[in-house]
Coordinates of C-alpha atoms in Angstrom, one line a residue:
X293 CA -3.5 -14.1 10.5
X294 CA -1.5 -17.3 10.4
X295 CA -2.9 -20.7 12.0
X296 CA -2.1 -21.8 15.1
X297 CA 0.8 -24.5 14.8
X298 CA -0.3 -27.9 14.5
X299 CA -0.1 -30.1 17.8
X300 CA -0.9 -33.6 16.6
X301 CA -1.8 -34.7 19.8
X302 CA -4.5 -32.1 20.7
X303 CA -8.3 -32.0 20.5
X304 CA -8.3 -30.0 17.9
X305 CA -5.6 -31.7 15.5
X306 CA -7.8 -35.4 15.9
X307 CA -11.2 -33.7 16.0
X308 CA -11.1 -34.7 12.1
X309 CA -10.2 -38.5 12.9
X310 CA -13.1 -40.6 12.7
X311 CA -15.0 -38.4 10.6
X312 CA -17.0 -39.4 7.5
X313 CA -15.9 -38.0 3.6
X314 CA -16.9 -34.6 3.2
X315 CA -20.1 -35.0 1.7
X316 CA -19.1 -32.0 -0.9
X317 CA -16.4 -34.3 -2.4
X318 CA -19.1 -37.1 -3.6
X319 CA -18.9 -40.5 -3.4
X320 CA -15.2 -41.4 -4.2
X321 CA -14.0 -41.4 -0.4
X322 CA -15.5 -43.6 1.8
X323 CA -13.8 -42.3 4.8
X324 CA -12.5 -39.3 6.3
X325 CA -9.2 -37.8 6.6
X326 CA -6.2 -38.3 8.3
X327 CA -6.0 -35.9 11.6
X328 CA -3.3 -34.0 9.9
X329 CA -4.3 -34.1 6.7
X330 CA -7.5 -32.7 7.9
X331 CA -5.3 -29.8 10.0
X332 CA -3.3 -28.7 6.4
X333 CA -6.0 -29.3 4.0
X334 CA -8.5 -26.9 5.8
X335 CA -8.4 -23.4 5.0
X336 CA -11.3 -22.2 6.5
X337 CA -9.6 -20.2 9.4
X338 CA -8.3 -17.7 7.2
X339 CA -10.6 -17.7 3.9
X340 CA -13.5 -17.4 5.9
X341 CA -12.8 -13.5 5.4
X342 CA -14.2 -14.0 1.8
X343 CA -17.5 -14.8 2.8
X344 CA -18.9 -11.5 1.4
X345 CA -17.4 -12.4 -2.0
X346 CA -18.3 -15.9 -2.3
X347 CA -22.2 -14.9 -1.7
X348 CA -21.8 -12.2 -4.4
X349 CA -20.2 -14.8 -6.9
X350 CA -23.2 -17.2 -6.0
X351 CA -26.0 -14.8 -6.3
X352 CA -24.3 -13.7 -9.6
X353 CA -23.9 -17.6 -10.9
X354 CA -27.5 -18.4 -9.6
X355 CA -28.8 -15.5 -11.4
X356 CA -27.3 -17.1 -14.6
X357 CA -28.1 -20.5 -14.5
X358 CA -31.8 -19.4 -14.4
X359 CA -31.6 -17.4 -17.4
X360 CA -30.3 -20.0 -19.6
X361 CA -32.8 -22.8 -18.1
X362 CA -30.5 -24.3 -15.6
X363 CA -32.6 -23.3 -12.3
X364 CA -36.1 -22.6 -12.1
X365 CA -37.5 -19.0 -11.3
X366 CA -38.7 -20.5 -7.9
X367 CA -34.8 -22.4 -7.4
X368 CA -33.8 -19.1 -7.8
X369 CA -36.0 -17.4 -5.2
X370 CA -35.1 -20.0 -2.8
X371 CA -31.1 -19.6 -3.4
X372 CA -31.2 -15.7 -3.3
X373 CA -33.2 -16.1 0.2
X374 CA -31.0 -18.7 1.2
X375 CA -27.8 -17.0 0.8
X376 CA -29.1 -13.6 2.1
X377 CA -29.5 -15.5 5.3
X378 CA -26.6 -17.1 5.5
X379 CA -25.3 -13.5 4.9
X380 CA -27.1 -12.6 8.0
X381 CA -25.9 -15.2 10.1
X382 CA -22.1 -14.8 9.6
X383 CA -22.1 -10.7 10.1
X384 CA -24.1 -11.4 13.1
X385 CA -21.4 -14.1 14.4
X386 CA -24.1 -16.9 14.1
X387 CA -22.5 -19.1 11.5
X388 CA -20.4 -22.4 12.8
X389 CA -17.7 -22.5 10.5
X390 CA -16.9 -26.0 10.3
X391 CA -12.8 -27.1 9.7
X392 CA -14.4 -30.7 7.8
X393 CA -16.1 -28.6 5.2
X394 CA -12.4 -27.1 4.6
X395 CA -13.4 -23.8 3.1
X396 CA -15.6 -20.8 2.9
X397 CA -16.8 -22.4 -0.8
X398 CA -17.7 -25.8 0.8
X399 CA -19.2 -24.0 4.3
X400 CA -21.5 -22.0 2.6
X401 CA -23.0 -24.4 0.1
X402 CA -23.3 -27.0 2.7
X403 CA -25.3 -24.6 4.4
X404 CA -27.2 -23.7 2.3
X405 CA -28.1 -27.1 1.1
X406 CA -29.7 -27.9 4.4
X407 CA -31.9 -24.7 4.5
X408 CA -33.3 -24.7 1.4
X409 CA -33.3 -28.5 0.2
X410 CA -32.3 -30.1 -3.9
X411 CA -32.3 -25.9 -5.0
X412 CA -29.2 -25.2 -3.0
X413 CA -27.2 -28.4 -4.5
X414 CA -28.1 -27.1 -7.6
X415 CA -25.9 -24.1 -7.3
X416 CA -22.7 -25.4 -8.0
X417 CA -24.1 -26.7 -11.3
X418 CA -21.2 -25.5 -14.4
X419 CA -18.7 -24.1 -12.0
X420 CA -15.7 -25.7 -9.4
X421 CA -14.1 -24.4 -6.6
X422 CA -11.5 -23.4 -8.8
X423 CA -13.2 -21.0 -10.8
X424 CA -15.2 -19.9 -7.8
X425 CA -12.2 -19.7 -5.5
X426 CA -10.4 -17.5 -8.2
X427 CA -13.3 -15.2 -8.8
X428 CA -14.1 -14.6 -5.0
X429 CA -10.6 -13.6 -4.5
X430 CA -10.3 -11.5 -7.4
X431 CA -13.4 -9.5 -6.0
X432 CA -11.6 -9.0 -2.2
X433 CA -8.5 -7.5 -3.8
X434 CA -10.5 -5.6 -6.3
X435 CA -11.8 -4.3 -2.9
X436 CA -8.9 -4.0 -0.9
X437 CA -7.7 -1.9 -3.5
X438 CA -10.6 0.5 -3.9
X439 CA -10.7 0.9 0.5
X440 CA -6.3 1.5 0.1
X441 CA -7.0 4.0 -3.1
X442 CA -9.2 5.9 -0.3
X443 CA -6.7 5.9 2.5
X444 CA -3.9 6.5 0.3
X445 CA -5.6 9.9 -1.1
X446 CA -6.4 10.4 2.6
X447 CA -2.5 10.9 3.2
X448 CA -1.9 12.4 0.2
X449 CA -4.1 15.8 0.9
X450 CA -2.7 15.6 4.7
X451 CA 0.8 16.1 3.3
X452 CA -0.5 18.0 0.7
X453 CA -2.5 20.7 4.0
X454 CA 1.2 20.5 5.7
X455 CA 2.5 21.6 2.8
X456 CA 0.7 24.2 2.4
X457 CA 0.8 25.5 5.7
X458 CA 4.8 25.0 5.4
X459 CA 5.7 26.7 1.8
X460 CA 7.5 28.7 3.1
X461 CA 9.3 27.2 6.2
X462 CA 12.6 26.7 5.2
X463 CA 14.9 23.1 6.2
X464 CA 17.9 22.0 5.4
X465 CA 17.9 19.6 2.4
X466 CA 20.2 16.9 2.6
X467 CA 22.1 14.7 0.2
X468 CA 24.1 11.5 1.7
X469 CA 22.9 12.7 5.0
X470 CA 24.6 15.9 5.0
X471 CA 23.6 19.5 4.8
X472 CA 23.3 20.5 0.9
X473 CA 20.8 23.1 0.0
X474 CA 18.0 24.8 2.0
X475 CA 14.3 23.7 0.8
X476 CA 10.8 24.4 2.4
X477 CA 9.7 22.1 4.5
X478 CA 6.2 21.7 2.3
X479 CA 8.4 21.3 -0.8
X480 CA 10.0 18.2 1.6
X481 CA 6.4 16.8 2.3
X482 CA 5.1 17.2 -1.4
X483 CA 8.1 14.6 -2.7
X484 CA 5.5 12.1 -0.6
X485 CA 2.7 13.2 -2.3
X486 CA 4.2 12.5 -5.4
X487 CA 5.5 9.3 -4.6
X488 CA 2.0 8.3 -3.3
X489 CA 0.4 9.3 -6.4
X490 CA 2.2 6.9 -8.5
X491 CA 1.6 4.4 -5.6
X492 CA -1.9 4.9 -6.3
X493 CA -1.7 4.7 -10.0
X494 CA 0.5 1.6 -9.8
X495 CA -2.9 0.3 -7.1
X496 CA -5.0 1.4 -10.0
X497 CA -3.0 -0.5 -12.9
X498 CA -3.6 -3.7 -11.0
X499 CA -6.7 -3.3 -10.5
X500 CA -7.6 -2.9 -14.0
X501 CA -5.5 -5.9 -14.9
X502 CA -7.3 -8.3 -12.6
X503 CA -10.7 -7.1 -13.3
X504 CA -11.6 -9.9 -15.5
X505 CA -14.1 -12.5 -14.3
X506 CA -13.0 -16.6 -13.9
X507 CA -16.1 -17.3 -13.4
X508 CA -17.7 -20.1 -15.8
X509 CA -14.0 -21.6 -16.4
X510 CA -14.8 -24.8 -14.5
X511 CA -12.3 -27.1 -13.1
X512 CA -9.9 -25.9 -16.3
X513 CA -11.4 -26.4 -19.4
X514 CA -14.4 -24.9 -19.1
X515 CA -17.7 -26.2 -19.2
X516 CA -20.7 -28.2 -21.2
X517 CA -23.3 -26.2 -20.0
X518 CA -24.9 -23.6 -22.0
X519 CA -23.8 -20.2 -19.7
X520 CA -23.5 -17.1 -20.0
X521 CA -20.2 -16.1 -19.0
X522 CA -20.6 -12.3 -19.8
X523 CA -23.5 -12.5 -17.7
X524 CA -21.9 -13.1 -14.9
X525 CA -18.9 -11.1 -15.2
X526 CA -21.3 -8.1 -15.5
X527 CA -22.9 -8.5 -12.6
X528 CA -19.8 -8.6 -10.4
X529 CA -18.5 -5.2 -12.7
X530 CA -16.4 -6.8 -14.2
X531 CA -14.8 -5.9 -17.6
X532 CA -15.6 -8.8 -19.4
X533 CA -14.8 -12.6 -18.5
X534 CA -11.0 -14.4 -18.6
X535 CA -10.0 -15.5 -21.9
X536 CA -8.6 -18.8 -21.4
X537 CA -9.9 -21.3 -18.6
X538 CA -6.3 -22.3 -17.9
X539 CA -4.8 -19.2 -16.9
X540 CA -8.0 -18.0 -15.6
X541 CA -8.1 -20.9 -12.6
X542 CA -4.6 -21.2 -12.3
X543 CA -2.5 -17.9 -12.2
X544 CA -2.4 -15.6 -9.1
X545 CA -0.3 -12.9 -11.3
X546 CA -2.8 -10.8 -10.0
X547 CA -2.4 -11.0 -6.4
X548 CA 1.3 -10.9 -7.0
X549 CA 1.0 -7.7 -8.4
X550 CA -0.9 -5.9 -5.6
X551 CA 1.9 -7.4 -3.2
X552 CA 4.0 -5.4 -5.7
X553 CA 2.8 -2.6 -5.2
X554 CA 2.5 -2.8 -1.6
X555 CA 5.9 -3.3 -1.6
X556 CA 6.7 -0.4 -3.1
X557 CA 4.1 1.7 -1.0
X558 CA 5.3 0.3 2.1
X559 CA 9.3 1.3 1.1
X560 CA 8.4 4.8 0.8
X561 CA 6.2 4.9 3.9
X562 CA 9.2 3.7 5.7
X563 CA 11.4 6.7 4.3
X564 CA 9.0 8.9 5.5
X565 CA 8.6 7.1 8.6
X566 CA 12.3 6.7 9.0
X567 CA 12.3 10.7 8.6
X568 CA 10.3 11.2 11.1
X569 CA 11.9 9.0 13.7
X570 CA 15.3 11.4 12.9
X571 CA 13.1 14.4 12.8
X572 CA 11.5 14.0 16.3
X573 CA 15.1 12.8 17.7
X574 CA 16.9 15.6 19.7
X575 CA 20.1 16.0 17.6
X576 CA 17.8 16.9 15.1
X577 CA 14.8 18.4 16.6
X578 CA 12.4 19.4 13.0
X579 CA 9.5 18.0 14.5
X580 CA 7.5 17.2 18.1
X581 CA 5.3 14.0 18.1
X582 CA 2.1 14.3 21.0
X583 CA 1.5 11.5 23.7
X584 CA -0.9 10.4 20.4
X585 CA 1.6 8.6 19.2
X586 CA 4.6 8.4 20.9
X587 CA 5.0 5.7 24.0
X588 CA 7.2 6.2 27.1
X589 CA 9.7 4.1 28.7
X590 CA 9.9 1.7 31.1
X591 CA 13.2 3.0 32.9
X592 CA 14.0 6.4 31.1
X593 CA 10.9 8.7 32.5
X594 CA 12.5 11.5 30.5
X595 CA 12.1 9.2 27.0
X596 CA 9.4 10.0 24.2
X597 CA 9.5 7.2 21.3
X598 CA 8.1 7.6 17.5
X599 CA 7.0 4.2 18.2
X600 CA 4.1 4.4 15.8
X601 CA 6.6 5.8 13.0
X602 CA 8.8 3.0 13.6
X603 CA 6.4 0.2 13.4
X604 CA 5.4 2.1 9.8
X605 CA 8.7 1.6 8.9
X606 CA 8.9 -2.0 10.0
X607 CA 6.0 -3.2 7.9
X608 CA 8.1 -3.3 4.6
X609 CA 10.0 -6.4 5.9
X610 CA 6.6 -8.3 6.2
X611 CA 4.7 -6.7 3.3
X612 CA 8.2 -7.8 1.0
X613 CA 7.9 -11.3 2.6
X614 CA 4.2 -11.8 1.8
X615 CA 5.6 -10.9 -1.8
X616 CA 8.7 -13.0 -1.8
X617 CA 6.6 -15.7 -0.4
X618 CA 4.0 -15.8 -2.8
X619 CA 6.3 -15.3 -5.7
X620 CA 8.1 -18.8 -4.7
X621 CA 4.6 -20.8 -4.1
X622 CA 3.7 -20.0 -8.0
X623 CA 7.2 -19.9 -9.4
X624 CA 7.3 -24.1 -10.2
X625 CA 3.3 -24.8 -10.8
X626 CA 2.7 -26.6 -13.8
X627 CA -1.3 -25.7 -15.4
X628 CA -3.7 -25.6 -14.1
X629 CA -4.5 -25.4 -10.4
X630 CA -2.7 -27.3 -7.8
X631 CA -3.4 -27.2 -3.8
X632 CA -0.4 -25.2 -3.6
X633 CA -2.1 -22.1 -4.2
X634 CA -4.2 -22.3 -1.2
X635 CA -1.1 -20.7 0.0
X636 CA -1.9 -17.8 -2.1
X637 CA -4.5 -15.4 0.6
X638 CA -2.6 -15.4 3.9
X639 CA -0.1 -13.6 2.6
X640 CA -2.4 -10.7 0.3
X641 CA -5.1 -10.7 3.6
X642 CA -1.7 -10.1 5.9
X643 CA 0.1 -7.6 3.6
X644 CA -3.0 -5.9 3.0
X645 CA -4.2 -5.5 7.2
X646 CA -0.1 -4.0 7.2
X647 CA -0.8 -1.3 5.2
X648 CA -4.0 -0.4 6.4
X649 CA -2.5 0.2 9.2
X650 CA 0.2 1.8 8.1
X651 CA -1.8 4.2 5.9
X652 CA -4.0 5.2 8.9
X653 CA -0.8 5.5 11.5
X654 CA 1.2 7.6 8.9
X655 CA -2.2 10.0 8.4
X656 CA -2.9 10.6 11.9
X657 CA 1.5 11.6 12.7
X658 CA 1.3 13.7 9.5
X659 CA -1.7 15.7 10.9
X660 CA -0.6 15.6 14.5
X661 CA 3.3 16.5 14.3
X662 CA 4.5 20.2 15.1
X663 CA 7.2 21.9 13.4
X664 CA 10.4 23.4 15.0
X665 CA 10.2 25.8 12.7
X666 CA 13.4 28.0 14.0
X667 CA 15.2 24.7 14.8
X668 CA 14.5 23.5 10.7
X669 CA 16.3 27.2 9.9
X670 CA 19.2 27.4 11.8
X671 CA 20.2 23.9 10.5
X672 CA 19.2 25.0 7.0
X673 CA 21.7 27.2 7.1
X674 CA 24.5 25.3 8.3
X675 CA 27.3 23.4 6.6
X676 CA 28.0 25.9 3.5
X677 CA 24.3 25.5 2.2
X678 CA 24.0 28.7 -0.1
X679 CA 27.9 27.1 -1.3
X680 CA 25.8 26.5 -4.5
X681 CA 24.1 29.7 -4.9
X682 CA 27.2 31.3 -5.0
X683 CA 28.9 29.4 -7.5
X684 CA 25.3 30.3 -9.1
X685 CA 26.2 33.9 -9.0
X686 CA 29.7 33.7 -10.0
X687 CA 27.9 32.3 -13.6
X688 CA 25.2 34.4 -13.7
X689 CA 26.6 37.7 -12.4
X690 CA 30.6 37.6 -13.8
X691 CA 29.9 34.9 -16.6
X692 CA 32.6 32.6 -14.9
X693 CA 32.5 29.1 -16.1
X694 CA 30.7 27.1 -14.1
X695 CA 33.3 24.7 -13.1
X696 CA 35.8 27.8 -12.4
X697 CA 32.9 28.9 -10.4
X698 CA 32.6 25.6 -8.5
X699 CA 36.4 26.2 -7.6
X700 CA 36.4 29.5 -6.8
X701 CA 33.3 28.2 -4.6
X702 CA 35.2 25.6 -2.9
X703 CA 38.6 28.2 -2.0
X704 CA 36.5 30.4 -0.5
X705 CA 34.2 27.5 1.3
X706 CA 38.0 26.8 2.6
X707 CA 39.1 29.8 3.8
X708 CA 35.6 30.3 5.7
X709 CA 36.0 26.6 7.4
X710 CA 39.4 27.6 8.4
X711 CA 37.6 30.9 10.3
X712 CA 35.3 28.9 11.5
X713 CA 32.3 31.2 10.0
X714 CA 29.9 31.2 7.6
X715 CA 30.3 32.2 3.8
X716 CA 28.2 35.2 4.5
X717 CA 30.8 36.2 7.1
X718 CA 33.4 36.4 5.0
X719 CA 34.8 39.7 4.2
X720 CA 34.2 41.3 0.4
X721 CA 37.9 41.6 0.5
X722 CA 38.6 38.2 1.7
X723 CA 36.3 37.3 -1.4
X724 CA 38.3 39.1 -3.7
X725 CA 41.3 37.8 -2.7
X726 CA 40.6 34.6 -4.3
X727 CA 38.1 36.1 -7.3
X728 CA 39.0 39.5 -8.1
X729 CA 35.5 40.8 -9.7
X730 CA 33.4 39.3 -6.7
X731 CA 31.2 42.5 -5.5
X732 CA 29.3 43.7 -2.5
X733 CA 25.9 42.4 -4.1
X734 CA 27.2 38.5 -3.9
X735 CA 26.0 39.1 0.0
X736 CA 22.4 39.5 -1.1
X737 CA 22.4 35.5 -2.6
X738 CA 23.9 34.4 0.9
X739 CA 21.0 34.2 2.7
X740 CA 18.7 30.8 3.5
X741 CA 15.7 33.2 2.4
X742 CA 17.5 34.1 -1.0
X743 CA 18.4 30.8 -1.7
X744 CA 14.8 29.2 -1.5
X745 CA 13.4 32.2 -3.3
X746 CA 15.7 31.8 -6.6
X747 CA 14.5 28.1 -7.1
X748 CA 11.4 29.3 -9.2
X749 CA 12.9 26.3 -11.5
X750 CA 9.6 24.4 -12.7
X751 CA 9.6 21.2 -9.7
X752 CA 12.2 23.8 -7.7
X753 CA 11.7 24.6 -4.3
X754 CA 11.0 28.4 -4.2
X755 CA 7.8 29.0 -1.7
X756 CA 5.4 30.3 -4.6
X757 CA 6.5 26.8 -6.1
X758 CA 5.6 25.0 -2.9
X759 CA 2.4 26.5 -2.5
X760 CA 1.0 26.7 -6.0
X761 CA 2.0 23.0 -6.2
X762 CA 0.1 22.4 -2.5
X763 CA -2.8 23.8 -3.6
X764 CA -2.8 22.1 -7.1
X765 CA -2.8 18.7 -5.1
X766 CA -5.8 19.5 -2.9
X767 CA -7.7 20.4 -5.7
X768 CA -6.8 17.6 -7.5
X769 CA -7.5 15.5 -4.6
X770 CA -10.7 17.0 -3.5
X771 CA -10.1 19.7 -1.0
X772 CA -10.0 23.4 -0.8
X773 CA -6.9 24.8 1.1

C-alpha cells in the first residue's frame, strides 16, 4: 500500500512543476510546488480509500450548516446531490483523482465545486482539513473494527465447531515443548477461542474510546460560527463530540490503539499458526492440510507446505511495525497538528488489509484441516504423561504428601526409563518396591483415557469439560452445535 519510490527525474515526479497554487489553499501562493515537494506532500494515493467517509462527514456537516442558517435549504439540495454523484463516480472507477489537489479532502471538494457552482465552496464553511481529516479517519477504523469484530467471531465458532467435534480426542499437551500431560484436542483449540475473545473485547474497547466526533474543532481552536457540534456527531453515531479542539485534531491515540490490538491478535494468530505448521510436519503428524492451502515445491514433488499458516504467522512482524512505526511519528509532536501525521493511515490501512487476511486464511485451515486422531494418542501417551496422575493418586489414595508423592513419582519414572517402558508397564511389585502401600488399583489412573477424564477441574480438560465449554461458545457466538 506504500508509494512507489520517488524518481526525480520521471514524468510523474515533474508532472507538478509548472503548475499553478492549488486553488484550495487560497490566495497566499502564487505558484506551484516544487516537483518533489509536490511527490511528498500528496497523499492522495493511499487516502483516497477514505472516500466513503469523507462524503459521510460532508453530508453530515452540510446537513448542519443549514440548520443553523449557514446554507440555504436549496445549497443543501444541491450539496447532497452533488456529493451522491461524486459517490457514484469513484465506486464506478470514473473519478480522476488528481496528485495537485493532494488529498481525498481537497479532491472531492474541488469536485464538487465545479458541478454544483458557489454551494459547493460553501461546504467547507466552520471546519479544516484537520478536523475533517481526523473525523473521516476516525469513522474507517470505527469500521474496520466492526468488519474484524465479524471475522474474528467467524474464527471463533470455527474453533469453537472443532472443538466440539474433538472433546474427546485426546493429544499430548506440552510444556517447554515436551510431552506433559494428555488434553483433548477441542480443549487445545478452545485456549484460541478464549484468547480471541479478549482480542475482540480489547477491538471493542478501542472502539468505544475513539467514538467521539472532531468534527467542528476547526484548524485547533475551534470555531466562530454558530454550529452544532452534537449535531453532527449524531449523525455519524457518534457518542457525543471531542472535548477539547486540541487533542481532538491533533492526537492519533486512537489509531495507535487498534495497531495495539492488532498486535496482539496477530501474536496469537501466529501461535496458532506456528502450531499448525508443527502439527502438519511429519515428526509430528496431528493434523493433514488439503491442496486448499498447502503449496508444492519446485524440486521436492514429494513436499506439501503450510504455506498459508506460515504467511499467518509472518504478519505479526509487519502488523508490530505499523505499530512501532506510528508510535515514533507521534512520540515528539508538539499541539496541535503537524504534517507529520499524514504518516499516520498507511500504516492502520496496511495493518488492517494483514489481518483481514489473516483472519480469513486462519478460518478457512481451521475448517479444512483433518485430525490424526490415533497419531495425537499415541504421542499423548508418551514421555511419562500420566507421571502426574500418579503422584495424584499417591495423595488422594494413600494420603502421601504431595511432594513425597512427587518423589516417589520421579523413582519409579526412573526405574521405568531404565526398562525402557511405560509407567503402566511396570510391575505392582516393582511399584512397591519403592512405595510399599502402592496397590493393584493405581493401574486404573495410568491410562491416557483416565487421565483426561479426572480433569473435571472447573477450565480442566476432562471431555464433558471440553464439550459443555464448546457448546457454551456457539451459543454465545450465535450457532447451534
Amino acid at each position: 500500500m506504500k508509494n512507489a519510490p520517488v524518481d526525480t527525474q520521471s514524468d510523474a515526479a515533474t508532472s507538478f512543476e509548472g503548475t499553478a497554487a492549488n486553488p484550495q489553499w487560497g490566495g497566499r501562493f502564487a505558484s506551484g510546488p516544487a516537483a518533489i515537494m509536490g511527490e511528498i506532500n500528496a497523499s492522495i494515493g493511499f487516502d483516497k480509500i477514505l472516500w466513503r467517509q469523507d462524503i459521510r462527514g460532508s453530508l453530515a456537516h452540510a446537513a448542519m450548516l443549514q440548520k443553523v442558517g449557514l446554507l440555504t435549504e436549496t445549497e443543501l439540495v444541491e450539496i447532497r446531490q452533488g456529493l451522491g454523484d461524486i459517490a457514484q463516480d469513484i465506486s464506478e472507477g470514473r473519478f480522476d483523482f488528481s496528485p495537485a489537489l493532494e488529498d481525498i479532502h481537497m479532491n472531492i471538494e474541488a469536485r464538487l465545486s465545479e458541478r454544483i457552482g458557489e454551494a459547493g465552496k460553501r461546504l467547507h464553511t466552520a471546519r479544516s482539513r484537520n478536523d475533517q481529516v481526523a473525523t473521516d479517519f476516525r469513522l474507517w477504523v470505527r469500521d474496520a473494527i466492526d468488519g474484524l469484530q465479524e471475522q474474528t467471531a467467524a474464527l471463533m465458532r470455527s474453533l469453537a465447531t472443532r472443538a466440539l467435534e474433538h472433546a474427546a480426542t485426546p493429544m499430548p499437551g506440552f510444556t517447554h515443548l515436551q510431552v506433559a500431560q494428555p488434553v483433548t484436542f477441542g480443549h487445545h483449540l478452545l485456549a484460541y477461542v478464549e484468547m480471541l475473545s479478549r482480542d475482540r473485547g480489547r477491538l471493542r474497547d478501542a472502539r468505544a474510546r475513539l467514538n467521539e466526533c472532531p468534527l467542528g474543532s476547526a484548524a485547533l481552536a475551534g470555531t466562530s460560527f454558530p454550529i452544532d457540534r452534537r449535531m453532527t456527531a449524531a449523525a455519524l453515531d457518534f457518542d457525543r463530540p471531542t472535548a477539547n479542539s486540541l487533542d481532538a485534531v491533533s492526537d492519533r491515540d486512537f489509531a495507535l490503539e487498534f495497531l495495539s490490538a492488532l498486535s496482539l491478535q496477530a501474536m496469537h494468530l501466529s501461535r496458532l499458526a506456528e502450531e499448525i505448521v508443527m502439527w502438519a510436519s511429519a515428526p509430528f503428524g496431528f493434523v493433514t492440510l488439503s491442496d486448499a492451502f498447502t503449496t508444492g515445491s519446485s524440486i521436492m514433488p514429494q513436499k506439501r507446505n503450510p504455506d498459508a499458516a506460515e504467511l499467518v504467522r509472518a504478519k505479526i512482524g509487519r502488523i508490530m511495525g505499523d505499530f512501532v512505526g506510528l508510535l515514533t511519528v507521534m512520540k515528539g509532536l508538539p499541539l496541535a497538528y503537524a504534517k507529520d501525521t499524514q504518516e499516520d493511515k498507511e500504516p492502520v490501512f496496511d495493518a488492517t488489509e494483514a489481518m483481514t487476511l489473516s483472519l480469513a486464511a486462519m478460518d478457512g485451515m481451521i475448517r479444512d484441516l483433518k485430525a490424526n486422531a490415533p497419531r495425537m494418542r499415541e504421542v499423548a501417551g508418551m514421555g511419562f504423561s500420566t507421571a502426574t496422575d500418579l503422584a495424584d493418586w499417591l495423595v488422594r489414595e494413600l494420603r502421601v504428601p504431595f511432594r513425597t508423592a512427587h518423589h516417589v513419582t520421579g523413582r519409579l519414572v526412573g526405574m521405568a526409563e531404565q526398562k525402557g517402558c511405560d509407567l503402566a508397564d511396570l510391575s505392582l511389585e516393582e511399584m512397591q518396591s519403592v512405595e510399599p502401600q502402592i496397590n493393584k488399583s493405581v493401574f486404573d489412573v495410568l491410562t491416557v483415557e483416565a487421565s483426561l477424564a479426572s480433569r473435571t477441574s472447573e477450565g480442566g480438560t476432562a471431555p464433558a469439560n471440553v464439550k459443555h465449554q464448546a457448546e457454551a461458545w456457539l451459543a454465545k457466538l450465535g450457532e447451534t452445535a
